[in-house]
């Protein structure tokens, strides 16, 4: 049987998303739900057809054209009109529609079916010659641009010339004659096919081709979508938002798209087509003004939005058109929303009994919650607001001005904070969003491209700042008298829409009551624990505030980096003999003890996992090049200090390693220099006992030995730790346990042997990624990984989300082998992956007991852990070990 | 039932080696074979008793003392004498005996059972008072030294004093009275127990303790023997080689222990006990002189040696004693022998129908064949021989003189070649042998400690150089007028026994006809192929001579290191743009092509595996510190060159990586800079076609992509290689294949995916060890690994023999997963492990098709591969792919 490539809207449903794309299945579902009188008819060409087309290097699959013809006939029958009919032509739109929405990334052609004759027919039938020619003009322009690749500026230039010639300034002032002239001018450089069938097939190809266009590919990279999905194509009968003053086009969210509040929100533009609204070229009107403009249509729309939301059990983002007073729904999809809106929707939807708790949690994009964490302008600070715009994407950002996406990538990639300032943004600017810390535009509303993309990426954005004049040629932004240039400082707050050139202090966010509620639900549902990586008391306190069930990683070396510690640490390392080393260690001991006491106070009753010294010693030593410069100068000056400097240099050099990541660090330090770990264990024990004595309670200590590769390393160091702890009066089992980080491939492979000497494993997935893939993070993130993403070798940096096939396989092996000898082995992860939702899902499935992440990522981790449990419950909940 | 800790000699056999140790099972077997009249009676305390004793921290296991008592009674019965009988005492020796021989490493007590009374009885019974007191004196001395730990010098000082007092110079000149006095003097500082049973039990303990003594532990480290084996203890009725001029002690090899020639060889000393022969303190007589000294005993011994060899099917190393003309055999064991002797024995034994080919091959220590490979003095060179000694261990060595093992370790460890020069050596010097490139002694024969240990370790040695006077106090070696000091240059040839201070050229060894025969047998029996790592034509030619079945690894970067290439390579790397880079590459192409042509000429018809550029580019750049020094100087001088230097430095620095081993190298270079691989593939293709055109034949090329971690890396680079090869007219499949190195843990884990794009895998076990264990070879071999060996964390460096549990597990996983999708996937190894016998055994078992190693290691690899197949045949032979 021949493959079915084409489905009428009445044949589809929401379950067919993979085949029909988000838009196609949405329209089909909406047709079922609202009836054909509210949804213009049409059909969908499947994503499979697109894949077949790609695989055949641009040859349309057999049978497709035939099936399109049949579906078109059915549509003509239902509409009572024929495509290209000179008397009363059927017009259609051709739109892309992938499995998930990729706003503005792919191509669309509207008003398809017109030519000289049918335009005349349309004019006669509607009695509106201007409307007919506006449609035709638009078709030739879009077809020329989208299908034939004629640059947009050539059309804009003609429009501008004709406007000047006719002495008008607005597009709407152009009359039928002017539009005729414009169309004729366009056709001098657009090889426009008169045959509507040819128009249709060419447009379908253009949509398929746009799937592999640079913009779409770049968008999928950033959003981690596979190229192999392909896009569907939707052919739909046109309705006209540009059919005079009683027509409009708009986008409507079922709730407030910024706050999640209960009232619908959105934008609309009278006498315009849909593309005008989302492009941001004209600033649209707020959706609420629709009530004044056409109350009946507004009521009907409000009702439809409720109905759609109840049906889809999620907040909806719709497109609608009012044609001469009559409402049509063109599209519906789950609304992208900023974190606070997502949280509010989840809470409200549960309270409205729309969703269960689990369903409500599942609607939240955990990663997007990051947007709740960037700071905002300090409301108590004094600063001068130089302009205001639309609060388009929450969070504040400060940085240097750049005017193009290329500049943003070049300068933002260097580590400079840059703000991308544009009149409006287009799909081509997406890479610039990623590189910038914030986005500012002079045009466009909450539904503009800039706003949508910024929210999607969690970048603060202010849009439609009308007082701002952006001159791309001069690379200037003017606000009244003030002229800002490339590289000037600017600050924006996307939560409030304010703009300033003062260096405003930023304040940390707080977790509001709704978010707290959501997190509490997540805590009820999740099956793995959540701990924090924290090295100093202030981090521990913040971690507790964000819900940490203990500390999963305390990096004791951070305590040695402080200004008062480093010289002592350096003296210890440079000491010529054991006596000198012990002396320096004796000085460090009380300092480290004091740090631990602060940490333990904050975490009384909770587990605290302390990693003994991990990094290579030379990290604490002076910069080699600086020292070398001193030596060269001393040589030239014949300075008496030369000998001393040279011997210092020799010592520093002798500690230098070719590949420090694979050198003398972790447990190897513990084996080579037992006195360091001894001091640390003494400080830990004394701190714990001091805290217990003061407050009657101490944390449950977990002493962690890093970088173990061999069973006997752990056995040896464990025995020494035990002995020192015993000397200090700390009781093994009751007061503390000993475990190890699993961060080398060998450790994973011999996890069964290691488990015999460990109370717990904590996966150090950063190091495991480095060794497992052979990727030095310091070296590969600057060059190799971006290139690898580009070349599709990896989808995303393995340091961002765990590499499941390789590093994840090592984790699975270690879990299996470790638990095979010790059923109660506690398993956690303390790399940065512990705060990444995609990785958390993996760790949940791999059977880990907890994840540990930076305090700011805790809310995300709690939500992600709950979502993992909702999606695939293990039925085994890790109870946090509170004493 | 109580554990049986003690076995009479008649109860044991050679199969009980693990339980009774080598010596115990050997004596038992010999007793069976030769009858009790030739082997003095006794019993063995098991290795299990020693292990139980160690585990109980030095408490003798229950029942042991009782069982010893019973065995002693049985011995007394058979001998018709009683231990401690004042009238006619039974005397016994107490000797250690581990599973494998550890010559001189552990302790021995002779003449046990004497005290004041029984000495008088022995004197009366034998009518030889001097003999009785000499025995007693020796017992007190050995017991004091070995059991009670009194330093040897204290005894030597007393002997010296008594000799002076009596006006004699030789030990044998001391009469009974003098020996009595000496014994009395010894007893002033030796707390000697009169009770023979107490003597016995204390001696047994001392032997057990010596197993964990420093000397023994150090020996086991070097020889990779586990501590957990323990030693057995043999108690044997004494026979006396020191019972006057018709008595002697000796060691006898069943064949020439140096050459493997058919005549027995060895040493003996008249009127001496066995310890005197092996200690090297007195220079013994050649075994062949035994025929003159006692023809009947010599005939009998010769016959026994034949019998033993036939029985054991291996060359034997025996100890014997002639007591007043009557021969006793005390011990037999497989003879340690230098490589050429091992080879000759194997060949002769097969020809004599003593052994099958497989049995013959199994008698050869593959690793020891290394001794055939060190060079010898160039016989055509002119140099002055300053002295001659015994050719004790083959091979020539040149280096700086050191006089102590400590100096050897300190200076040899630094990479300096040192020759250890001693009067004689003792067990404490073993670590020095390891660190030195050669050993020279003024005393001792072929069976001296120095000779045995040097041969065991494959170090060239000359012993018994009588003209050489070594003064350890002054740290001088004198030969006539010539005085040599610490650090002076010296050269020795252990194959000929010559010594010189001239810097003689050394010549490479040739593989003699017997060795060729042995290797041919190995080639018949082995199941895996053997290829060579070779980068330049001269290596390829040598490789073929040593039996390489192709090249398993050609490191193309070595071609860029040559003086005429490096500036071009540097220019390519420093080029600011692609044009500059291509220009430099165009210049490199013909040079690289010429190299390949040479290589291909040498390997026509055989596979040649070429690895595309692997190391990080900055390895080809100038030294950073030197450049920095120039910059500092230019700054001070305000030199106009400063700007240029700084930009050079910036470029060098930008290529610098924190962990280059895990950075931009291998296939990552191929992805980032496709033009480099493109040039290389072009050079390979053109060279292959040129060679084919000239000679009608070319090698079978295997183009190897290094450091693959992701499936798509290989897919991408493979496609580019294919394309360039096609452009050049090279046919995939017929002319070349494409494969990858498996040298990252991730690659092992996804080997099934990678195998879909690879014709072969070559395991890069150096890198796999680095990443798998997290050990940077450059960094860990200097400090961590020696310490880890010491702390028993590893038995041996994982870079020497493959770490089977960790890295080996990765190899096993990769083999399994790779072959699961592609049954004919060719699998090899090209790391240094490819030439290590222990590792080769592993690779054989893991199912690899071939190993590749340095040309000099090829003979070892061929033998090791055959032995692996003999020990555990796979039944699947890899046929070398000769076109």
CSV table of C-alpha atoms in Angstrom, one decimal, chain A residues 286-635:
chain,number,residue,atom,x,y,z
A,286,UNK,CA,-3.0,44.7,23.9
A,287,UNK,CA,-5.4,41.8,23.7
A,288,UNK,CA,-7.6,43.3,26.4
A,289,UNK,CA,-8.5,46.2,24.0
A,290,UNK,CA,-10.2,43.6,21.8
A,291,UNK,CA,-13.2,43.9,24.2
A,292,UNK,CA,-13.7,47.5,23.1
A,293,UNK,CA,-12.9,46.8,19.5
A,294,UNK,CA,-15.3,43.8,19.1
A,295,UNK,CA,-16.9,42.7,22.4
A,296,UNK,CA,-18.7,39.7,20.8
A,297,UNK,CA,-15.6,38.3,19.3
A,298,UNK,CA,-13.7,38.9,22.5
A,299,UNK,CA,-16.3,37.0,24.6
A,300,UNK,CA,-16.2,34.2,22.1
A,301,UNK,CA,-12.4,34.1,22.2
A,302,UNK,CA,-12.3,34.1,26.0
A,303,UNK,CA,-14.7,31.1,26.1
A,304,UNK,CA,-12.7,29.2,23.5
A,305,UNK,CA,-9.5,29.8,25.4
A,306,UNK,CA,-11.0,28.3,28.6
A,307,UNK,CA,-12.3,25.4,26.5
A,308,UNK,CA,-8.9,24.7,24.9
A,309,UNK,CA,-7.1,24.9,28.2
A,310,UNK,CA,-9.5,22.5,29.9
A,311,UNK,CA,-9.1,20.2,26.9
A,312,UNK,CA,-5.3,20.3,26.7
A,313,UNK,CA,-4.8,20.6,30.5
A,314,UNK,CA,-2.1,23.2,29.8
A,315,UNK,CA,-1.9,26.9,29.3
A,316,UNK,CA,-2.4,27.7,25.6
A,317,UNK,CA,-0.9,30.0,23.1
A,318,UNK,CA,-3.3,30.6,20.1
A,319,UNK,CA,-3.5,32.5,16.9
A,320,UNK,CA,-6.8,33.9,15.8
A,321,UNK,CA,-8.2,36.0,13.0
A,322,UNK,CA,-11.3,38.1,12.9
A,323,UNK,CA,-12.5,38.4,9.3
A,324,UNK,CA,-15.1,41.1,8.9
A,325,UNK,CA,-16.3,40.5,12.5
A,326,UNK,CA,-16.2,36.7,12.4
A,327,UNK,CA,-13.7,34.9,14.6
A,328,UNK,CA,-11.5,32.0,13.4
A,329,UNK,CA,-9.0,30.0,15.4
A,330,UNK,CA,-5.9,29.2,13.4
A,331,UNK,CA,-3.6,27.5,15.9
A,332,UNK,CA,-3.2,26.4,19.5
A,333,UNK,CA,-0.2,25.1,21.3
A,334,UNK,CA,1.2,24.9,24.8
A,335,UNK,CA,2.3,28.3,25.9
A,336,UNK,CA,6.0,29.0,26.4
A,337,UNK,CA,6.1,30.9,29.6
A,338,UNK,CA,8.6,32.4,32.0
A,339,UNK,CA,9.3,30.5,35.2
A,340,UNK,CA,7.0,32.5,37.5
A,341,UNK,CA,4.1,32.1,35.0
A,342,UNK,CA,4.8,28.4,34.8
A,343,UNK,CA,4.8,28.1,38.6
A,344,UNK,CA,1.6,30.1,39.0
A,345,UNK,CA,-0.2,28.1,36.3
A,346,UNK,CA,0.8,24.9,38.0
A,347,UNK,CA,-0.5,26.0,41.3
A,348,UNK,CA,-3.7,27.6,40.0
A,349,UNK,CA,-4.4,24.6,37.7
A,350,UNK,CA,-4.3,22.3,40.7
A,351,UNK,CA,-6.5,24.6,42.8
A,352,UNK,CA,-9.0,24.9,39.9
A,353,UNK,CA,-9.0,21.1,39.7
A,354,UNK,CA,-7.8,21.3,36.2
A,355,UNK,CA,-4.7,19.2,37.0
A,356,UNK,CA,-3.4,16.8,39.6
A,357,UNK,CA,-0.3,17.7,41.5
A,358,UNK,CA,1.8,15.4,39.3
A,359,UNK,CA,0.2,16.8,36.1
A,360,UNK,CA,0.8,20.3,37.4
A,361,UNK,CA,4.4,19.6,38.1
A,362,UNK,CA,4.9,18.1,34.7
A,363,UNK,CA,3.8,21.3,33.0
A,364,UNK,CA,6.8,23.2,34.4
A,365,UNK,CA,10.1,23.4,32.5
A,366,UNK,CA,12.6,22.7,35.2
A,367,UNK,CA,15.5,24.2,33.4
A,368,UNK,CA,13.5,27.4,32.8
A,369,UNK,CA,13.2,27.9,36.6
A,370,UNK,CA,16.7,29.2,36.3
A,371,UNK,CA,15.0,32.4,35.3
A,372,UNK,CA,13.7,32.8,38.8
A,373,UNK,CA,17.3,32.8,40.0
A,374,UNK,CA,18.9,35.7,38.2
A,375,UNK,CA,18.9,38.8,40.2
A,376,UNK,CA,16.8,42.0,39.7
A,377,UNK,CA,17.6,45.7,40.2
A,378,UNK,CA,17.8,46.5,43.9
A,379,UNK,CA,14.6,48.4,44.4
A,380,UNK,CA,16.2,50.4,47.3
A,381,UNK,CA,19.0,51.7,45.1
A,382,UNK,CA,19.1,55.1,43.4
A,383,UNK,CA,19.5,55.0,39.7
A,384,UNK,CA,18.2,57.1,36.8
A,385,UNK,CA,15.8,55.3,34.5
A,386,UNK,CA,16.6,56.6,31.0
A,387,UNK,CA,13.8,54.7,29.3
A,388,UNK,CA,11.1,52.1,29.8
A,389,UNK,CA,9.9,49.3,27.7
A,390,UNK,CA,7.9,46.1,27.9
A,391,UNK,CA,9.0,43.7,30.6
A,392,UNK,CA,9.4,40.9,28.1
A,393,UNK,CA,11.6,38.4,29.9
A,394,UNK,CA,12.3,38.5,33.6
A,395,UNK,CA,15.7,39.2,35.4
A,396,UNK,CA,18.1,42.0,35.3
A,397,UNK,CA,21.4,42.2,33.3
A,398,UNK,CA,24.3,44.5,33.0
A,399,UNK,CA,26.9,44.7,30.3
A,400,UNK,CA,28.4,46.3,27.2
A,401,UNK,CA,26.3,47.3,24.3
A,402,UNK,CA,26.6,45.3,21.1
A,403,UNK,CA,24.4,45.9,18.0
A,404,UNK,CA,24.6,42.6,16.1
A,405,UNK,CA,24.3,39.0,16.9
A,406,UNK,CA,27.8,38.5,15.4
A,407,UNK,CA,29.3,41.0,17.8
A,408,UNK,CA,27.4,39.3,20.7
A,409,UNK,CA,28.9,36.0,19.8
A,410,UNK,CA,32.4,37.4,19.3
A,411,UNK,CA,32.5,39.4,22.5
A,412,UNK,CA,30.1,37.4,24.7
A,413,UNK,CA,32.1,34.3,23.8
A,414,UNK,CA,35.1,36.0,25.3
A,415,UNK,CA,33.5,36.1,28.7
A,416,UNK,CA,32.5,39.8,28.4
A,417,UNK,CA,28.9,40.5,29.5
A,418,UNK,CA,27.1,42.0,26.5
A,419,UNK,CA,23.6,43.3,26.0
A,420,UNK,CA,22.2,42.9,22.5
A,421,UNK,CA,20.5,46.1,21.5
A,422,UNK,CA,18.4,46.0,18.3
A,423,UNK,CA,15.3,47.8,16.8
A,424,UNK,CA,13.7,44.3,16.6
A,425,UNK,CA,15.1,40.8,16.3
A,426,UNK,CA,14.8,38.1,13.7
A,427,UNK,CA,15.4,34.5,13.5
A,428,UNK,CA,19.0,35.1,12.3
A,429,UNK,CA,19.8,36.7,15.7
A,430,UNK,CA,19.2,33.6,17.8
A,431,UNK,CA,22.9,32.9,18.3
A,432,UNK,CA,23.3,36.4,19.6
A,433,UNK,CA,20.7,35.8,22.3
A,434,UNK,CA,22.7,32.9,23.5
A,435,UNK,CA,25.9,34.8,23.8
A,436,UNK,CA,24.3,37.9,25.4
A,437,UNK,CA,23.3,38.4,29.0
A,438,UNK,CA,20.3,40.4,28.0
A,439,UNK,CA,18.3,41.8,25.1
A,440,UNK,CA,16.9,45.2,24.5
A,441,UNK,CA,14.7,46.2,21.5
A,442,UNK,CA,13.0,49.5,20.6
A,443,UNK,CA,10.1,47.7,18.9
A,444,UNK,CA,7.8,44.7,19.5
A,445,UNK,CA,5.6,43.6,22.4
A,446,UNK,CA,5.4,40.6,24.7
A,447,UNK,CA,4.8,38.3,21.8
A,448,UNK,CA,7.5,39.7,19.6
A,449,UNK,CA,10.3,37.4,18.4
A,450,UNK,CA,12.7,39.0,20.8
A,451,UNK,CA,10.4,38.4,23.8
A,452,UNK,CA,9.6,34.8,22.9
A,453,UNK,CA,13.2,33.8,22.3
A,454,UNK,CA,14.6,35.6,25.3
A,455,UNK,CA,12.0,33.9,27.6
A,456,UNK,CA,12.8,30.6,26.0
A,457,UNK,CA,16.4,31.0,26.8
A,458,UNK,CA,16.0,32.6,30.2
A,459,UNK,CA,17.7,35.8,29.1
A,460,UNK,CA,16.3,39.1,30.6
A,461,UNK,CA,14.8,41.2,27.9
A,462,UNK,CA,13.1,44.6,27.6
A,463,UNK,CA,11.3,45.1,24.2
A,464,UNK,CA,9.3,48.0,22.6
A,465,UNK,CA,11.3,50.7,24.4
A,466,UNK,CA,9.8,53.4,22.1
A,467,UNK,CA,12.0,56.2,23.3
A,468,UNK,CA,15.0,54.3,22.2
A,469,UNK,CA,16.2,54.9,18.7
A,470,UNK,CA,18.6,52.3,17.4
A,471,UNK,CA,20.7,53.3,14.4
A,472,UNK,CA,22.4,50.2,13.1
A,473,UNK,CA,24.4,52.0,10.5
A,474,UNK,CA,26.0,54.5,12.9
A,475,UNK,CA,26.1,51.8,15.6
A,476,UNK,CA,24.4,54.2,18.0
A,477,UNK,CA,21.4,54.1,20.3
A,478,UNK,CA,19.8,57.4,21.1
A,479,UNK,CA,17.5,58.3,23.9
A,480,UNK,CA,16.8,62.0,23.6
A,481,UNK,CA,20.1,63.8,24.0
A,482,UNK,CA,21.9,60.7,25.2
A,483,UNK,CA,23.9,58.8,22.6
A,484,UNK,CA,25.2,55.3,23.4
A,485,UNK,CA,27.9,53.6,21.4
A,486,UNK,CA,29.2,50.1,21.0
A,487,UNK,CA,30.9,49.0,24.2
A,488,UNK,CA,29.0,51.5,26.4
A,489,UNK,CA,27.6,50.2,29.7
A,490,UNK,CA,23.9,49.6,30.0
A,491,UNK,CA,21.6,47.8,32.5
A,492,UNK,CA,18.1,46.4,31.9
A,493,UNK,CA,15.5,44.8,34.2
A,494,UNK,CA,13.3,42.6,32.3
A,495,UNK,CA,11.1,42.0,35.3
A,496,UNK,CA,10.1,45.7,35.4
A,497,UNK,CA,11.0,46.9,31.9
A,498,UNK,CA,13.4,49.6,33.1
A,499,UNK,CA,16.6,50.7,31.4
A,500,UNK,CA,19.5,52.6,32.9
A,501,UNK,CA,23.2,53.4,32.4
A,502,UNK,CA,23.9,53.4,36.1
A,503,UNK,CA,25.6,50.5,37.6
A,504,UNK,CA,22.7,49.4,39.8
A,505,UNK,CA,23.3,46.8,42.4
A,506,UNK,CA,21.4,43.6,41.7
A,507,UNK,CA,19.6,41.7,44.4
A,508,UNK,CA,19.1,38.0,44.7
A,509,UNK,CA,15.7,36.6,44.1
A,510,UNK,CA,13.5,35.1,46.7
A,511,UNK,CA,11.4,32.0,46.4
A,512,UNK,CA,7.8,33.2,46.5
A,513,UNK,CA,4.9,31.4,48.2
A,514,UNK,CA,3.6,29.7,45.1
A,515,UNK,CA,7.0,28.4,44.2
A,516,UNK,CA,7.4,27.1,47.7
A,517,UNK,CA,4.1,25.3,47.3
A,518,UNK,CA,5.3,23.8,44.1
A,519,UNK,CA,8.6,22.7,45.6
A,520,UNK,CA,6.8,21.1,48.5
A,521,UNK,CA,4.7,19.1,46.1
A,522,UNK,CA,7.9,18.1,44.3
A,523,UNK,CA,9.5,17.0,47.6
A,524,UNK,CA,6.4,14.8,48.2
A,525,UNK,CA,6.7,13.1,44.8
A,526,UNK,CA,10.4,12.8,44.1
A,527,UNK,CA,12.3,9.6,45.0
A,528,UNK,CA,15.8,10.9,45.2
A,529,UNK,CA,17.4,13.2,47.7
A,530,UNK,CA,18.7,16.7,47.0
A,531,UNK,CA,21.8,18.0,48.6
A,532,UNK,CA,24.0,21.0,48.0
A,533,UNK,CA,27.6,21.6,47.1
A,534,UNK,CA,28.7,24.2,49.7
A,535,UNK,CA,32.1,25.0,51.1
A,536,UNK,CA,31.5,27.9,53.4
A,537,UNK,CA,28.8,28.7,56.0
A,538,UNK,CA,27.0,31.3,53.9
A,539,UNK,CA,26.5,28.8,51.1
A,540,UNK,CA,25.3,26.2,53.6
A,541,UNK,CA,22.7,28.6,54.9
A,542,UNK,CA,21.5,29.5,51.5
A,543,UNK,CA,21.4,25.8,50.6
A,544,UNK,CA,19.1,25.1,53.5
A,545,UNK,CA,16.9,28.0,52.5
A,546,UNK,CA,16.6,26.4,49.0
A,547,UNK,CA,15.7,23.0,50.5
A,548,UNK,CA,19.0,21.1,50.7
A,549,UNK,CA,18.8,17.8,52.6
A,550,UNK,CA,22.4,18.1,53.6
A,551,UNK,CA,25.7,18.9,51.9
A,552,UNK,CA,26.7,16.5,49.2
A,553,UNK,CA,30.1,18.1,48.6
A,554,UNK,CA,32.3,20.3,50.7
A,555,UNK,CA,35.5,21.1,48.8
A,556,UNK,CA,38.0,21.6,51.5
A,557,UNK,CA,40.5,23.1,49.2
A,558,UNK,CA,38.4,26.2,48.8
A,559,UNK,CA,39.1,26.9,52.4
A,560,UNK,CA,42.8,27.1,51.6
A,561,UNK,CA,42.2,29.7,48.9
A,562,UNK,CA,41.3,32.5,51.3
A,563,UNK,CA,43.8,35.3,51.5
A,564,UNK,CA,44.9,34.4,55.1
A,565,UNK,CA,45.3,30.8,54.3
A,566,UNK,CA,47.1,30.7,51.0
A,567,UNK,CA,50.5,31.9,52.3
A,568,UNK,CA,50.4,29.1,55.0
A,569,UNK,CA,49.3,26.6,52.4
A,570,UNK,CA,52.2,27.7,50.2
A,571,UNK,CA,54.6,27.4,53.1
A,572,UNK,CA,53.4,23.9,53.8
A,573,UNK,CA,53.9,22.9,50.1
A,574,UNK,CA,57.3,24.6,49.8
A,575,UNK,CA,58.6,23.2,53.1
A,576,UNK,CA,61.9,21.4,52.6
A,577,UNK,CA,61.2,18.8,55.3
A,578,UNK,CA,58.5,17.1,57.2
A,579,UNK,CA,59.0,19.3,60.3
A,580,UNK,CA,58.4,22.5,58.2
A,581,UNK,CA,55.4,21.0,56.6
A,582,UNK,CA,53.9,19.9,59.9
A,583,UNK,CA,54.5,23.3,61.4
A,584,UNK,CA,52.5,25.0,58.6
A,585,UNK,CA,49.8,22.4,58.8
A,586,UNK,CA,49.5,23.0,62.6
A,587,UNK,CA,48.8,26.6,61.8
A,588,UNK,CA,46.1,25.7,59.2
A,589,UNK,CA,44.4,23.3,61.5
A,590,UNK,CA,42.5,25.8,63.7
A,591,UNK,CA,41.5,27.9,60.7
A,592,UNK,CA,40.1,24.9,58.9
A,593,UNK,CA,38.4,23.7,62.1
A,594,UNK,CA,36.7,27.1,62.4
A,595,UNK,CA,35.3,26.9,58.8
A,596,UNK,CA,34.0,23.4,59.5
A,597,UNK,CA,32.3,24.6,62.7
A,598,UNK,CA,30.4,27.2,60.7
A,599,UNK,CA,29.3,24.7,58.2
A,600,UNK,CA,28.3,22.1,60.8
A,601,UNK,CA,26.3,24.6,62.7
A,602,UNK,CA,24.2,25.3,59.6
A,603,UNK,CA,23.7,21.7,58.9
A,604,UNK,CA,23.1,20.2,62.3
A,605,UNK,CA,21.2,16.9,62.0
A,606,UNK,CA,21.8,16.6,58.3
A,607,UNK,CA,24.5,14.7,56.4
A,608,UNK,CA,27.6,16.7,55.5
A,609,UNK,CA,29.9,15.1,52.9
A,610,UNK,CA,33.5,16.4,53.2
A,611,UNK,CA,35.9,15.8,50.5
A,612,UNK,CA,39.6,15.7,51.6
A,613,UNK,CA,42.1,17.8,49.7
A,614,UNK,CA,41.7,17.1,46.0
A,615,UNK,CA,43.6,19.5,43.6
A,616,UNK,CA,47.3,19.2,42.8
A,617,UNK,CA,49.4,21.2,45.2
A,618,UNK,CA,50.9,23.5,42.6
A,619,UNK,CA,47.5,25.2,42.3
A,620,UNK,CA,48.4,27.0,45.5
A,621,UNK,CA,51.8,28.2,44.3
A,622,UNK,CA,52.8,31.5,42.7
A,623,UNK,CA,52.4,32.0,38.9
A,624,UNK,CA,55.3,30.5,37.1
A,625,UNK,CA,55.7,33.1,34.4
A,626,UNK,CA,55.8,35.9,37.0
A,627,UNK,CA,58.5,34.1,38.9
A,628,UNK,CA,60.3,33.5,35.7
A,629,UNK,CA,60.2,37.2,34.9
A,630,UNK,CA,61.7,38.0,38.3
A,631,UNK,CA,64.5,35.5,37.6
A,632,UNK,CA,65.3,36.9,34.2
A,633,UNK,CA,65.4,40.4,35.7
A,634,UNK,CA,67.6,39.2,38.6
A,635,UNK,CA,70.0,37.6,36.1
